[in-house]
Tab-separated table of C-alpha atoms in Angstrom:
chain	number	residue	atom	x	y	z
A	278	MET	CA	-8.313	6.059	4.803
A	279	ASP	CA	-8.227	9.614	3.512
A	280	GLY	CA	-11.943	10.294	3.165
A	281	LEU	CA	-13.759	9.545	-0.097
A	282	SER	CA	-13.295	10.806	-3.605
A	283	PHE	CA	-16.234	12.590	-5.238
A	284	THR	CA	-16.810	9.672	-7.600
A	285	THR	CA	-16.613	7.068	-4.838
A	286	PHE	CA	-19.119	8.972	-2.714
A	287	LEU	CA	-21.598	9.130	-5.590
A	288	LYS	CA	-21.063	5.421	-6.342
A	289	LEU	CA	-21.812	4.551	-2.722
A	290	THR	CA	-25.043	6.524	-2.727
A	291	LEU	CA	-26.094	4.741	-5.924
A	292	MET	CA	-25.580	1.221	-4.549
A	293	PRO	CA	-28.991	-0.414	-4.015
A	294	SER	CA	-28.406	-1.973	-0.588
A	295	THR	CA	-27.029	-0.749	2.718
A	296	GLN	CA	-25.086	-4.004	3.075
A	297	GLY	CA	-23.445	-3.403	-0.281
A	298	LYS	CA	-22.405	0.069	0.831
A	299	LEU	CA	-21.031	-1.337	4.108
A	300	ASN	CA	-19.042	-4.060	2.323
A	301	ALA	CA	-17.596	-1.544	-0.137
A	302	LEU	CA	-16.508	0.822	2.630
A	303	HIS	CA	-15.046	-2.041	4.633
A	304	ARG	CA	-12.926	-3.096	1.647
A	305	MET	CA	-11.714	0.470	1.151
A	306	MET	CA	-10.798	0.889	4.800
A	307	SER	CA	-8.978	-2.449	4.890
A	308	SER	CA	-6.812	-1.547	1.903
A	309	SER	CA	-3.564	0.356	2.352
A	310	ASP	CA	-4.248	2.409	-0.752
A	311	GLY	CA	-6.981	2.757	-3.310
A	312	TYR	CA	-6.859	1.975	-7.005
A	313	ASP	CA	-8.373	4.333	-9.525
A	314	PHE	CA	-9.549	2.185	-12.448
A	315	TYR	CA	-9.881	5.266	-14.644
A	316	LYS	CA	-6.817	7.251	-13.616
A	317	ARG	CA	-5.198	6.739	-17.023
A	318	LEU	CA	-8.386	7.948	-18.735
A	319	LYS	CA	-8.492	11.143	-16.702
A	320	ASN	CA	-4.890	11.957	-17.549
A	321	ALA	CA	-5.500	11.068	-21.184
A	322	ALA	CA	-8.580	13.301	-21.380
A	323	ARG	CA	-6.642	16.341	-20.204
A	324	GLU	CA	-3.803	15.600	-22.607
A	325	VAL	CA	-6.196	15.260	-25.553
A	326	ALA	CA	-8.056	18.433	-24.541
A	327	PHE	CA	-4.850	20.451	-24.732
A	328	ASP	CA	-3.735	18.855	-27.992
A	329	PRO	CA	-6.293	16.754	-29.916
A	330	THR	CA	-3.618	15.902	-32.511
A	331	LYS	CA	-2.037	13.623	-29.894
A	332	ALA	CA	-5.145	11.446	-29.727
A	333	ASN	CA	-3.653	8.460	-31.535
A	334	GLU	CA	-0.551	8.632	-29.361
A	335	VAL	CA	-2.670	8.810	-26.218
A	336	PHE	CA	-4.889	5.907	-27.306
A	337	ALA	CA	-1.776	3.843	-28.091
A	338	ALA	CA	-0.511	4.461	-24.556
A	339	LEU	CA	-3.853	3.349	-23.094
A	340	ALA	CA	-3.657	0.191	-25.220
A	341	THR	CA	-0.605	-0.873	-23.194
A	342	ILE	CA	-2.661	-1.313	-19.994
A	343	LYS	CA	-2.148	-4.965	-19.019
A	344	LYS	CA	-5.588	-5.856	-17.640
A	345	ASP	CA	-8.041	-6.517	-20.469
A	346	ALA	CA	-11.129	-4.983	-18.841
A	347	GLU	CA	-9.279	-1.899	-17.629
A	348	ARG	CA	-7.679	-1.389	-21.041
A	349	SER	CA	-10.883	-1.731	-23.059
A	350	HIS	CA	-12.923	0.498	-20.742
A	351	ASN	CA	-10.277	3.239	-20.615
A	352	VAL	CA	-9.814	3.268	-24.402
A	353	LEU	CA	-13.571	3.381	-25.017
A	354	MET	CA	-14.128	6.206	-22.525
A	355	ALA	CA	-11.169	8.166	-23.914
A	356	LYS	CA	-12.597	7.929	-27.427
A	357	ARG	CA	-15.978	9.109	-26.198
A	358	PHE	CA	-14.313	12.007	-24.444
A	359	LEU	CA	-12.526	12.990	-27.658
A	360	ASN	CA	-15.809	12.842	-29.610
A	361	TRP	CA	-17.428	15.146	-27.060
A	362	TRP	CA	-14.448	17.493	-26.905
A	363	ASN	CA	-14.342	17.854	-30.691
A	364	GLU	CA	-17.900	19.186	-30.495
A	365	GLN	CA	-16.872	21.984	-28.109
A	366	ALA	CA	-15.918	24.452	-30.831
A	367	GLY	CA	-13.685	27.238	-29.550
A	368	ALA	CA	-13.173	25.679	-26.109
A	369	LYS	CA	-9.821	26.412	-24.474
A	370	PRO	CA	-8.678	24.154	-21.606
A	371	SER	CA	-7.119	25.697	-18.518
A	372	LYS	CA	-4.152	24.353	-16.576
A	373	GLU	CA	-5.704	25.704	-13.381
A	374	ARG	CA	-8.373	23.606	-11.696
A	375	PRO	CA	-10.214	24.141	-8.402
A	376	ALA	CA	-9.855	21.558	-5.650
A	377	GLY	CA	-11.223	21.182	-2.163
A	378	ARG	CA	-12.809	18.953	0.452
A	379	TYR	CA	-16.483	18.918	1.304
A	380	LYS	CA	-17.219	18.346	4.983
A	381	THR	CA	-19.996	19.473	7.266
A	382	PRO	CA	-19.716	19.391	11.090
A	383	GLU	CA	-21.700	16.169	11.416
A	384	MET	CA	-19.613	14.241	8.865
A	385	ALA	CA	-17.084	11.639	10.082
A	386	PHE	CA	-15.389	11.762	6.678
A	387	ASP	CA	-14.711	14.309	3.975
A	388	ILE	CA	-15.152	14.205	0.214
A	389	ARG	CA	-12.242	15.094	-2.048
A	390	LEU	CA	-13.222	17.347	-4.946
A	391	ASN	CA	-10.806	17.363	-7.875
A	392	PRO	CA	-12.554	18.085	-11.200
A	393	GLU	CA	-10.632	16.708	-14.169
A	394	LEU	CA	-11.181	19.542	-16.638
A	395	VAL	CA	-11.675	23.293	-16.703
A	396	TYR	CA	-12.195	25.121	-19.988
A	397	GLU	CA	-13.335	28.482	-21.324
A	398	LYS	CA	-15.962	28.727	-24.044
A	399	ASP	CA	-17.835	31.784	-25.262
A	400	GLY	CA	-16.651	33.785	-22.251
A	401	THR	CA	-17.824	31.189	-19.710
A	402	THR	CA	-15.733	28.950	-17.471
A	403	PHE	CA	-16.842	25.318	-17.275
A	404	VAL	CA	-15.657	23.062	-14.441
A	405	THR	CA	-16.109	19.440	-15.467
A	406	TYR	CA	-16.060	16.103	-13.682
A	407	LEU	CA	-15.788	12.943	-15.770
A	408	TRP	CA	-17.995	9.940	-14.983
A	409	ALA	CA	-16.833	6.697	-16.602
A	410	THR	CA	-18.203	4.091	-14.184
A	411	LYS	CA	-20.356	1.468	-15.911
A	412	LEU	CA	-22.267	0.308	-12.839
A	413	PRO	CA	-23.980	1.757	-10.978
A	414	ARG	CA	-25.333	4.125	-13.614
A	415	LEU	CA	-25.265	7.791	-12.687
A	416	ALA	CA	-28.830	8.841	-11.870
A	417	ARG	CA	-30.068	12.364	-12.490
A	418	GLN	CA	-30.899	12.943	-8.799
A	419	THR	CA	-27.442	11.800	-7.707
A	420	ALA	CA	-25.792	13.988	-10.326
A	421	ALA	CA	-27.796	16.960	-9.028
A	422	SER	CA	-26.609	16.314	-5.464
A	423	GLY	CA	-23.039	16.098	-6.710
A	424	LEU	CA	-23.312	19.334	-8.649
A	425	LEU	CA	-24.733	21.094	-5.604
A	426	MET	CA	-21.778	19.905	-3.559
A	427	LEU	CA	-19.337	21.186	-6.189
A	428	ARG	CA	-21.077	24.558	-6.303
A	429	LYS	CA	-21.078	24.954	-2.513
A	430	GLU	CA	-17.428	24.036	-2.033
A	431	LEU	CA	-15.687	25.134	-5.240
A	432	GLY	CA	-17.943	27.905	-6.562
A	433	LYS	CA	-15.928	30.640	-4.887
A	434	GLY	CA	-13.488	33.350	-5.928
A	435	ILE	CA	-12.602	33.083	-9.606
A	436	TYR	CA	-15.006	30.122	-9.939
A	437	SER	CA	-18.024	31.893	-8.455
A	438	LYS	CA	-19.466	32.458	-11.926
A	439	ALA	CA	-18.255	29.162	-13.398
A	440	LYS	CA	-20.688	26.512	-14.598
A	441	PHE	CA	-20.232	23.102	-12.997
A	442	GLN	CA	-21.075	19.960	-14.933
A	443	ILE	CA	-20.623	16.195	-14.946
A	444	LEU	CA	-19.772	14.598	-18.272
A	445	ASP	CA	-21.259	11.095	-18.181
A	446	LEU	CA	-19.186	9.188	-20.715
A	447	ARG	CA	-21.252	6.038	-20.245
A	448	GLN	CA	-24.603	7.547	-21.127
A	449	GLU	CA	-22.937	10.180	-23.336
A	450	LEU	CA	-24.653	13.167	-21.801
A	451	VAL	CA	-23.749	16.204	-19.740
A	452	HIS	CA	-25.431	16.909	-16.407
A	453	THR	CA	-25.512	20.666	-15.846
A	454	GLU	CA	-26.635	22.732	-12.886
A	455	ALA	CA	-29.993	23.147	-14.598
A	456	ILE	CA	-30.987	19.809	-13.017
A	457	VAL	CA	-30.329	21.085	-9.474
A	458	THR	CA	-33.787	21.651	-7.967
A	459	ASN	CA	-34.910	22.856	-4.547
A	460	LEU	CA	-34.910	19.213	-3.448
A	461	ALA	CA	-31.209	18.710	-4.163
A	462	GLU	CA	-30.181	20.048	-0.740
A	463	ASP	CA	-32.417	17.526	1.043
A	464	HIS	CA	-31.203	14.697	-1.172
A	465	LEU	CA	-27.567	15.605	-0.517
A	466	LYS	CA	-28.123	15.739	3.244
A	467	ALA	CA	-29.874	12.360	3.174
A	468	ASP	CA	-27.079	10.780	1.126
A	469	ILE	CA	-24.438	12.160	3.479
A	470	ALA	CA	-26.344	11.003	6.562
A	471	LEU	CA	-26.633	7.452	5.199
A	472	VAL	CA	-22.988	7.173	4.141
A	473	ASN	CA	-21.911	8.760	7.423
A	474	ALA	CA	-23.818	6.130	9.441
A	475	ILE	CA	-22.289	3.333	7.355
A	476	TRP	CA	-18.832	4.913	7.660
A	477	VAL	CA	-19.108	4.888	11.463
A	478	SER	CA	-20.302	1.272	11.369
A	479	ALA	CA	-17.531	0.158	9.026
A	480	LYS	CA	-14.702	1.827	10.947
A	481	PRO	CA	-14.552	-0.743	13.811
A	482	LEU	CA	-14.635	-3.632	11.309
A	483	ALA	CA	-11.547	-2.265	9.554
A	484	ALA	CA	-9.588	-1.713	12.785
């Protein structure tokens, strides 16, 4: 298993029980490859950002998804993305996006960082992750830990002055770095330590 995606890591930290986290990791490690429920949404969001006039075409393509739940969730989230994007007057999407892997020496895994959208607005670069997961809900503290991770790993070079944010399409709000407090570092370390311990425990079960 090739580490964890940013979204999967946050979902694990949000799960209420350690056993639930262990079961989820065990399933991931036992599978030959993962399945991104919202992959079509992420592609659709970028396409709509570059050309909003293609929205109906993009929504029609999403409507061809065979599984009912996957289709309805992806279409709903895509429409919410379009509503939000239409409010970003003057925003210009960029084809270039930062990417990286977050890993500290004590971690047995790494976290893949691949933000879905980068855009320029009023002279500022915004690096945006999309959150479409229904459950667990994205908590403010977890979002802050995630934003800190993005800043530490991706806020370099041309993105050193960029603003990182998480667009929560479920709750229809944007988490910005303004929510990152002095406690975010401790919260991030605690989340990593817990997932790391579960990762080490789950590894033998998946062998």
